[in-house]
Tab-separated table of C-alpha atoms in Angstrom:
chain	number	residue	atom	x	y	z
H	30	MET	CA	-0.047	-0.081	-0.073
H	31	SER	CA	1.452	3.452	-1.178
H	32	ILE	CA	1.742	6.138	1.565
H	33	ASN	CA	-1.092	8.330	-0.052
H	34	GLU	CA	-3.240	5.223	0.169
H	35	GLN	CA	-2.362	4.554	3.425
H	36	LEU	CA	-3.202	8.175	4.582
H	37	ASN	CA	-6.545	7.877	2.638
H	38	SER	CA	-7.515	4.538	4.731
H	39	ASP	CA	-6.159	6.375	7.638
H	40	LEU	CA	-8.418	9.551	7.548
H	41	LYS	CA	-11.402	7.736	6.961
H	42	ALA	CA	-10.662	5.745	10.203
H	43	SER	CA	-9.915	8.760	12.355
H	44	MET	CA	-12.778	10.614	10.962
H	45	LYS	CA	-15.043	7.580	11.899
H	46	ALA	CA	-12.955	7.816	15.522
H	47	LYS	CA	-13.380	11.022	15.747
H	48	ASP	CA	-9.790	11.327	16.778
H	49	LYS	CA	-9.030	15.083	15.896
H	50	ILE	CA	-5.293	15.084	16.492
H	51	LYS	CA	-4.640	12.193	14.094
H	52	LEU	CA	-7.069	13.858	11.447
H	53	GLY	CA	-5.621	17.344	12.018
H	54	VAL	CA	-2.211	15.576	11.072
H	55	ILE	CA	-3.442	13.621	8.163
H	56	ARG	CA	-5.051	16.428	6.663
H	57	GLY	CA	-1.863	18.624	7.304
H	58	LEU	CA	0.239	15.815	4.790
H	59	LYS	CA	-2.853	15.621	2.220
H	60	SER	CA	-2.696	19.325	2.229
H	61	GLN	CA	0.881	19.281	1.625
H	62	ILE	CA	0.836	16.692	-1.108
H	63	THR	CA	-1.841	18.190	-2.797
H	64	ASN	CA	-0.079	21.569	-3.260
H	65	ALA	CA	3.275	19.374	-4.709
H	66	LYS	CA	0.876	17.608	-7.084
H	67	VAL	CA	-0.347	21.271	-8.225
H	68	ASP	CA	3.133	22.377	-8.424
H	69	ASN	CA	3.907	18.946	-10.311
H	70	ASN	CA	1.422	20.303	-13.036
H	71	ASN	CA	-1.342	17.905	-11.707
H	72	GLU	CA	0.657	14.818	-12.030
H	73	ASP	CA	0.540	12.106	-9.327
H	74	LEU	CA	3.016	11.690	-7.097
H	75	THR	CA	5.720	9.008	-6.413
H	76	ASP	CA	6.081	7.606	-3.003
H	77	GLU	CA	9.466	8.634	-3.074
H	78	GLN	CA	7.950	12.166	-3.569
H	79	VAL	CA	5.395	11.658	-0.731
H	80	GLY	CA	7.964	10.174	1.583
H	81	GLN	CA	10.140	13.658	0.960
H	82	ILE	CA	7.190	15.523	1.985
H	83	VAL	CA	6.504	13.421	5.018
H	84	LEU	CA	10.143	13.486	6.097
H	85	LYS	CA	9.896	17.716	5.407
H	86	GLU	CA	7.169	17.793	7.687
H	87	ILE	CA	8.805	15.652	10.356
H	88	LYS	CA	11.662	17.914	10.116
H	89	GLN	CA	9.469	21.073	10.691
H	90	ILE	CA	7.621	19.707	13.993
H	91	LYS	CA	11.266	18.219	15.513
H	92	GLU	CA	12.627	22.194	14.747
H	93	SER	CA	9.157	23.136	16.540
H	94	ILE	CA	10.032	20.966	19.506
H	95	ALA	CA	13.494	22.566	19.994
H	96	GLU	CA	11.972	26.184	19.874
H	97	PHE	CA	9.063	25.224	22.302
H	98	LYS	CA	11.300	23.820	24.858
H	99	LYS	CA	14.004	26.871	24.797
H	100	GLY	CA	10.713	28.808	25.632
H	101	ASN	CA	9.537	26.322	28.109
H	102	ARG	CA	6.171	25.780	26.567
H	103	ASP	CA	5.839	22.222	27.996
H	104	ASP	CA	2.390	22.007	26.928
H	105	LEU	CA	3.305	22.878	23.328
H	106	VAL	CA	6.103	20.047	23.257
H	107	ALA	CA	3.999	17.938	24.248
H	108	ASP	CA	1.542	18.395	21.561
H	109	GLN	CA	3.750	18.156	18.852
H	110	GLU	CA	5.521	15.496	20.305
H	111	GLU	CA	2.499	13.308	19.846
H	112	LYS	CA	2.127	15.238	16.565
H	113	LEU	CA	5.473	13.536	15.653
H	114	LYS	CA	4.576	10.161	16.327
H	115	LEU	CA	1.500	10.475	14.323
H	116	THR	CA	3.736	11.655	11.266
H	117	GLU	CA	6.488	9.217	11.626
H	118	VAL	CA	4.356	6.403	10.652
H	119	TYR	CA	3.969	7.752	6.977
H	120	ALA	CA	7.554	8.155	6.858
H	121	PRO	CA	9.543	6.011	4.688
H	122	ALA	CA	11.990	3.504	6.429
H	123	GLN	CA	15.014	5.320	7.269
H	124	MET	CA	18.815	3.493	7.425
H	125	SER	CA	20.285	2.318	10.984
H	126	GLU	CA	22.911	4.839	11.822
H	127	GLU	CA	25.652	1.565	11.190
H	128	GLU	CA	24.039	1.267	7.949
H	129	VAL	CA	24.964	5.580	7.433
H	130	SER	CA	28.308	4.799	9.098
H	131	LYS	CA	29.346	2.315	6.429
H	132	VAL	CA	28.030	4.552	3.457
H	133	VAL	CA	30.090	7.474	4.895
H	134	SER	CA	33.035	5.506	4.784
H	135	GLU	CA	33.004	3.759	1.462
H	136	THR	CA	31.944	7.710	0.355
H	137	ILE	CA	35.239	9.193	1.802
H	138	SER	CA	36.975	6.507	0.262
H	139	GLU	CA	35.778	6.530	-3.188
H	140	VAL	CA	36.204	10.440	-3.293
H	141	GLY	CA	39.781	10.375	-1.504
H	142	ALA	CA	39.020	12.515	1.291
H	143	GLU	CA	41.291	13.216	4.284
H	144	SER	CA	40.532	16.085	6.487
H	145	MET	CA	37.710	18.269	7.542
H	146	ALA	CA	38.697	20.584	4.107
H	147	ASP	CA	37.072	17.879	1.791
H	148	PHE	CA	33.685	17.676	3.728
H	149	GLY	CA	31.539	19.688	1.282
H	150	LYS	CA	33.008	17.246	-1.593
H	151	VAL	CA	32.006	14.446	1.220
H	152	MET	CA	28.363	15.232	1.771
H	153	GLY	CA	27.621	16.211	-2.115
H	154	ALA	CA	28.595	12.456	-2.978
H	155	ILE	CA	26.858	11.153	-0.127
H	156	MET	CA	23.341	12.581	-0.345
H	157	PRO	CA	22.327	11.489	-3.527
H	158	LYS	CA	23.073	8.275	-1.992
H	159	VAL	CA	20.921	8.269	0.819
H	160	LYS	CA	17.977	10.818	0.064
H	161	GLY	CA	15.419	10.354	1.961
H	162	GLN	CA	16.776	7.165	3.434
H	163	ALA	CA	18.794	9.083	6.276
H	164	ASP	CA	18.409	12.045	8.341
H	165	GLY	CA	21.026	14.837	7.346
H	166	SER	CA	22.077	15.889	10.677
H	167	VAL	CA	23.270	12.411	11.393
H	168	ILE	CA	25.210	12.245	8.190
H	169	ASN	CA	26.450	15.188	8.800
H	170	LYS	CA	27.471	13.902	12.283
H	171	LEU	CA	29.061	10.665	11.091
H	172	VAL	CA	31.185	12.489	8.446
H	173	LYS	CA	32.506	15.015	10.931
H	174	GLU	CA	33.425	11.663	13.401
H	175	HIS	CA	35.217	9.991	10.019
H	176	LEU	CA	37.065	13.212	8.525
H	177	GLN	CA	38.808	13.864	12.135
H	178	SER	CA	39.607	10.223	12.780
C-alpha cells in the first residue's frame, strides 16, 4: 500500500473514530501532498516524492519542539511530540546509524577525502545515495567523526 493510500485509509478511520489530533495530522499531510501535486502540473506523485514531503514535515515538527523547549512551553512540546509520533508512521524506512556510517566510510574512500577540508565534497557525494533514507544531521555528524579521526 502506498503512503497516499495509507493516508486515505487512515483519514477515513480517524474521522469515524473522531480522533481530532490524528485527523489534523493527516489532513495537513494531504494538503501538502496536494500542493506538491499542483506544483507538479497535477501529475501523481511517486511514493518517494510523498516520502520527502513527510520527512520535511517531520523535520519542521522537530524544529518546533526544540523552539518550544527553549521557550519553556511544555504544553506545546507535548502536542508537537504527539504530532511527531503520528507523522513518523508515514515516513519512509530510515537507514540505521551503522548503515549510514558504512556509506560514509565508502564515500570517503571513493572521493579520496582526507581532512575536514573535504567535508563538502563528501557530503555532496553522500546525499544522493541516501536521499530520503537518512537524516541529514546524522549524516553530517558521522562525516565529521570520520574525517576527524
